[in-house]
mmCIF file of N, CA and C in Angstrom:
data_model
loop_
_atom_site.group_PDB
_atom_site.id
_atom_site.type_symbol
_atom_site.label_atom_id
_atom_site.label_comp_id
_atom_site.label_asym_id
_atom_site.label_seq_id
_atom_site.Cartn_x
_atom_site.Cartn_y
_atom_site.Cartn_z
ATOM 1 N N UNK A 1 0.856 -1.174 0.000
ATOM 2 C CA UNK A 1 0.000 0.000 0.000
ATOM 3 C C UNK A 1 0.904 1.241 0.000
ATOM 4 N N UNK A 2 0.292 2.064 -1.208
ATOM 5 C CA UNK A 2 1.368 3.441 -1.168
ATOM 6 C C UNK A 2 1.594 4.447 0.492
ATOM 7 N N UNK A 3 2.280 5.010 0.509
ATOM 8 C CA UNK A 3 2.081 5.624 1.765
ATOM 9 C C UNK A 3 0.964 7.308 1.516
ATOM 10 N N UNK A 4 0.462 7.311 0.593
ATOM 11 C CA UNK A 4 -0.305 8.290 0.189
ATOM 12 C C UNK A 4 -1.489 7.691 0.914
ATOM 13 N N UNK A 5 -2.034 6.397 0.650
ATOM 14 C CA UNK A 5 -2.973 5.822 0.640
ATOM 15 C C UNK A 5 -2.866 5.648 2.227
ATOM 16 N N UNK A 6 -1.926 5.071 3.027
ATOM 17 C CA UNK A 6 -1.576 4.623 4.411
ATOM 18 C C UNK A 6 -1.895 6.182 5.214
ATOM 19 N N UNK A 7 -1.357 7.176 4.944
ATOM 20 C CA UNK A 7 -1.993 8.652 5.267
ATOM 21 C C UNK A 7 -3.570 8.578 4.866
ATOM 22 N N UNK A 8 -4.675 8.155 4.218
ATOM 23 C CA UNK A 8 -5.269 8.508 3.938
ATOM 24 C C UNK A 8 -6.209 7.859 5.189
ATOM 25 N N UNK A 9 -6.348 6.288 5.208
ATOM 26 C CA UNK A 9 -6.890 5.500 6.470
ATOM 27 C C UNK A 9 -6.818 6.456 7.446
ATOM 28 N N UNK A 10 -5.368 6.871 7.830
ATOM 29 C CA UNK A 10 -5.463 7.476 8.912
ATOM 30 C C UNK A 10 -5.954 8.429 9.717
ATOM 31 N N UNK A 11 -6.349 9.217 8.253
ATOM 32 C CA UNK A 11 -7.431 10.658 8.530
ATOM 33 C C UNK A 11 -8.503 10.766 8.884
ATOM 34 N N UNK A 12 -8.371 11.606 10.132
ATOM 35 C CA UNK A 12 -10.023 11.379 11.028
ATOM 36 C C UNK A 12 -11.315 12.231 10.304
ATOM 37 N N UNK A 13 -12.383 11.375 10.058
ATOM 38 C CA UNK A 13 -13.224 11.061 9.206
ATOM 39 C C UNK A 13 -13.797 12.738 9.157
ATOM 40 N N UNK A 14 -13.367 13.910 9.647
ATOM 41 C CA UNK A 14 -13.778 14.906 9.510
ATOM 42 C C UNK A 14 -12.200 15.585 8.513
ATOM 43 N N UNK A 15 -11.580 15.151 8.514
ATOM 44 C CA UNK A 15 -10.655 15.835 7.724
ATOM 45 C C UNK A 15 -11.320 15.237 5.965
ATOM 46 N N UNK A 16 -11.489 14.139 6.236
ATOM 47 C CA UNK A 16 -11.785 12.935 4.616
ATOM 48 C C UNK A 16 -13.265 13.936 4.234
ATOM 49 N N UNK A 17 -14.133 13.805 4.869
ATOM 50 C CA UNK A 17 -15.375 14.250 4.858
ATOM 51 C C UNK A 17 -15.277 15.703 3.107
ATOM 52 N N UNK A 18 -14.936 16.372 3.756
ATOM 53 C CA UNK A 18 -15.024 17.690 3.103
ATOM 54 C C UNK A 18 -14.277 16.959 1.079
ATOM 55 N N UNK A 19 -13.760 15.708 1.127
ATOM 56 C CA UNK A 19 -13.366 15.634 0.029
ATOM 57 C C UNK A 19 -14.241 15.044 -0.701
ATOM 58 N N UNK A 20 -15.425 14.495 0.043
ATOM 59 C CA UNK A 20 -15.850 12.949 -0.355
ATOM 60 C C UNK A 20 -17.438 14.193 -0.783
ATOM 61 N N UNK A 21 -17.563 14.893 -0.317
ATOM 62 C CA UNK A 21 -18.959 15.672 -0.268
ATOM 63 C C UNK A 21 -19.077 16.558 -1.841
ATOM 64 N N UNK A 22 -20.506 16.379 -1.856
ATOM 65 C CA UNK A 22 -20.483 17.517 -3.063
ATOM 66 C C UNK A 22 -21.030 18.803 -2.732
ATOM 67 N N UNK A 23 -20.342 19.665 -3.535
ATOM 68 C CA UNK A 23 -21.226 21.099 -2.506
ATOM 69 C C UNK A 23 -21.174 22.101 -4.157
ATOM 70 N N UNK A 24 -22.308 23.076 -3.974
ATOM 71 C CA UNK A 24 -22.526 23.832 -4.905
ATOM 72 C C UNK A 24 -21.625 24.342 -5.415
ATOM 73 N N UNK A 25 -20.836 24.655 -4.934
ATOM 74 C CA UNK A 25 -19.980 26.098 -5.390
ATOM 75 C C UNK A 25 -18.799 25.525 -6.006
ATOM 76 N N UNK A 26 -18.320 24.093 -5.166
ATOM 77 C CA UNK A 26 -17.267 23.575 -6.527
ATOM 78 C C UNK A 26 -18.068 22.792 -7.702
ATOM 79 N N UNK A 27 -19.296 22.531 -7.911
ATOM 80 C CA UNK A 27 -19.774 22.202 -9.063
ATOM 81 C C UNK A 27 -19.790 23.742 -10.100
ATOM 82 N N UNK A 28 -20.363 24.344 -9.600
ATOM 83 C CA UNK A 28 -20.387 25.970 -9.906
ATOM 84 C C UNK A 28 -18.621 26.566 -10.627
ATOM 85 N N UNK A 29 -17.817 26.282 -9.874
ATOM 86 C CA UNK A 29 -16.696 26.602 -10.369
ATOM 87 C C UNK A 29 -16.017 26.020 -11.490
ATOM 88 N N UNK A 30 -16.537 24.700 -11.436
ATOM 89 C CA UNK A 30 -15.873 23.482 -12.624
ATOM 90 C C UNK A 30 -16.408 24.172 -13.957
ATOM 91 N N UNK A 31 -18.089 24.338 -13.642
ATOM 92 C CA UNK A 31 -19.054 24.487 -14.383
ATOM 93 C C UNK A 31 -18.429 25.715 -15.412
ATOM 94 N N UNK A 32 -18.107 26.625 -14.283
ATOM 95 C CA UNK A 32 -18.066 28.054 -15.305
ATOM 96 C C UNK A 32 -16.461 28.152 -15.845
ATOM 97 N N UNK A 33 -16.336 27.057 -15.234
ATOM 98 C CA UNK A 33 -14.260 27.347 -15.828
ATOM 99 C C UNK A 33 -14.331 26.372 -17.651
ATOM 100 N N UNK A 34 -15.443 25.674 -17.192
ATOM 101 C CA UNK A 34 -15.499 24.870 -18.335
ATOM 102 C C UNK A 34 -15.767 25.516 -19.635
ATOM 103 N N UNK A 35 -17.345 26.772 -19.417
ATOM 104 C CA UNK A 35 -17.584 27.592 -20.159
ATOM 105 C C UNK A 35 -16.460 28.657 -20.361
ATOM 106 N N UNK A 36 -16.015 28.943 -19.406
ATOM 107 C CA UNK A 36 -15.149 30.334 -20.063
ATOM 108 C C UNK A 36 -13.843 29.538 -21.121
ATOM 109 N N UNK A 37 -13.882 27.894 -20.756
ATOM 110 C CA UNK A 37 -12.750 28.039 -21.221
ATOM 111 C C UNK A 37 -12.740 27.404 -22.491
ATOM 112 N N UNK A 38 -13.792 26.710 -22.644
ATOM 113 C CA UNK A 38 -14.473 25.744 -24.097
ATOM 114 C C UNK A 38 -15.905 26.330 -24.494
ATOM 115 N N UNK A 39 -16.570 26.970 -23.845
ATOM 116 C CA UNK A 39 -17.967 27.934 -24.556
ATOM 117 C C UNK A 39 -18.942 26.709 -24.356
ATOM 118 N N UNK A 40 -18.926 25.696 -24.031
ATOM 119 C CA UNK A 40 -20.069 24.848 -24.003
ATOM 120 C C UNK A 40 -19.188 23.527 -23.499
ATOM 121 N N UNK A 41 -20.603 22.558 -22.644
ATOM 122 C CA UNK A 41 -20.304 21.165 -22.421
ATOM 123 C C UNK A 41 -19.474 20.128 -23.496
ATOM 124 N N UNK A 42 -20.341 20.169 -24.839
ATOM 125 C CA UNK A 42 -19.669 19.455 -25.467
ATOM 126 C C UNK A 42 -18.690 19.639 -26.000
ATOM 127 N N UNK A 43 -18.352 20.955 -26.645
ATOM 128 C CA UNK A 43 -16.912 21.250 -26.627
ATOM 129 C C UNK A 43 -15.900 20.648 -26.082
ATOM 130 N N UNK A 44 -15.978 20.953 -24.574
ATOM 131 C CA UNK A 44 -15.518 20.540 -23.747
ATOM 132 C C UNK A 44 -15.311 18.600 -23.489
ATOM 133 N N UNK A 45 -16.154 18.075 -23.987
ATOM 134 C CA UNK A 45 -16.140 16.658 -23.988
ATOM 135 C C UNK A 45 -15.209 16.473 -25.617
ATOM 136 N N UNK A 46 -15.465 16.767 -26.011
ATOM 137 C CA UNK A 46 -15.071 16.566 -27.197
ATOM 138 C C UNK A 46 -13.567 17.003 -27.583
ATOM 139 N N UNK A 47 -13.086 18.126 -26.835
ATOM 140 C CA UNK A 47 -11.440 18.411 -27.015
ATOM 141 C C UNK A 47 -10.518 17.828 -25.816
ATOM 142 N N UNK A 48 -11.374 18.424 -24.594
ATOM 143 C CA UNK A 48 -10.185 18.184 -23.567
ATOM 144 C C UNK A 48 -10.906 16.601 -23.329
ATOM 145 N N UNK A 49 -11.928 15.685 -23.170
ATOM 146 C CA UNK A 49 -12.219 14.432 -22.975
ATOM 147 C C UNK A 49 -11.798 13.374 -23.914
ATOM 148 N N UNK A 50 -11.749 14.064 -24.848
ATOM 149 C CA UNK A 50 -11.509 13.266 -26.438
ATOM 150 C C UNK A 50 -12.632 12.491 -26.698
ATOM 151 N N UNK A 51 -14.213 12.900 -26.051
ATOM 152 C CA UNK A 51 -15.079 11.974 -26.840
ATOM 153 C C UNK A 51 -15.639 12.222 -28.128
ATOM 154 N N UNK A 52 -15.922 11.075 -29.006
ATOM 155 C CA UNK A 52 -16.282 11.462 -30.157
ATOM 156 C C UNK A 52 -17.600 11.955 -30.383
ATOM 157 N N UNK A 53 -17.942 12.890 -31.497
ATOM 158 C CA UNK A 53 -19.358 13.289 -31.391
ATOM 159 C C UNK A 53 -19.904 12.713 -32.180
ATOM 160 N N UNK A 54 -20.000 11.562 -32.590
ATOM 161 C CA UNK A 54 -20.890 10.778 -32.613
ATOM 162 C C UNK A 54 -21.285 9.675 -31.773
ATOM 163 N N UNK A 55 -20.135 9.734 -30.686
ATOM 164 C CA UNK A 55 -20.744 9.041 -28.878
ATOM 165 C C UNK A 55 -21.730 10.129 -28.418
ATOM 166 N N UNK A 56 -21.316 11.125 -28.564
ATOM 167 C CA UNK A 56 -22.206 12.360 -27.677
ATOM 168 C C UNK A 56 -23.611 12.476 -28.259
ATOM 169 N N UNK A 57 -23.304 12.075 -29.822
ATOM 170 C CA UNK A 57 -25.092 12.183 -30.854
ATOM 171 C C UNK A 57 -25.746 11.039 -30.408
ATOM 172 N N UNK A 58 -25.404 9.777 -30.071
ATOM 173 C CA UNK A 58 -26.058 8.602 -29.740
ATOM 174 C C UNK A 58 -26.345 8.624 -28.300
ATOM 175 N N UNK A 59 -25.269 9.502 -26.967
ATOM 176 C CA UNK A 59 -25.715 9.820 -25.985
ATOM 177 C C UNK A 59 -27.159 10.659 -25.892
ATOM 178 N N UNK A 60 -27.224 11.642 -26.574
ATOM 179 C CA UNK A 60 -28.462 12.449 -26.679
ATOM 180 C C UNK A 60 -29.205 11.741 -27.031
ATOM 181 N N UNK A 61 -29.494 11.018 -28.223
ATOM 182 C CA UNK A 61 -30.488 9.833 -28.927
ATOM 183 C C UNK A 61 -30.880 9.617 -27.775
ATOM 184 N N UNK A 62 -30.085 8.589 -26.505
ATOM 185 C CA UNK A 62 -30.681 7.368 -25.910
ATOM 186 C C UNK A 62 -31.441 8.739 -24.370
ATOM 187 N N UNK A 63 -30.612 9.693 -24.342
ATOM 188 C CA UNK A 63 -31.337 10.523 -23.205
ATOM 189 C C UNK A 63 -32.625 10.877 -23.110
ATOM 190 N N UNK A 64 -32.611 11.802 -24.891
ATOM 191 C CA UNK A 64 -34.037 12.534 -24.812
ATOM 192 C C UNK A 64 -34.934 11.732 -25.685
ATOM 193 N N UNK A 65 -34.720 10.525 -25.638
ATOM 194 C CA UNK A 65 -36.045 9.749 -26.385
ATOM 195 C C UNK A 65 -37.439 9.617 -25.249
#
């Protein structure tokens, strides 16, 4: 076991807590760093994810049917 990981057990469950949680404001931050920095979601999937857009056209297909 790495010792990254051996530090990690060890952390009392209020230090771990705050990593494991989701909270508005870092969804909010991802969100708008994404736009300022690709202008849209798929953009964004599509350059920095490398998915193809025709995964993303068949994703939509199977969503909004």
């Amino acid at each position: 076991m790495t010792t990254e990981l051996m530090s990690l057990f060890q952390a009392s469950p209020e230090r771990i807590k705050p990593m494991l949680e989701v909270r508005r404001d870092y969804l909010d931050d991802v969100y708008y760093g994404i736009i300022d920095k690709y202008g849209d979601i798929e953009t964004y999937l599509c350059q920095a994810c490398k998915v193809q857009q025709d995964s993303l056209l068949n994703l939509k297909h199977l969503l909004l049917e």
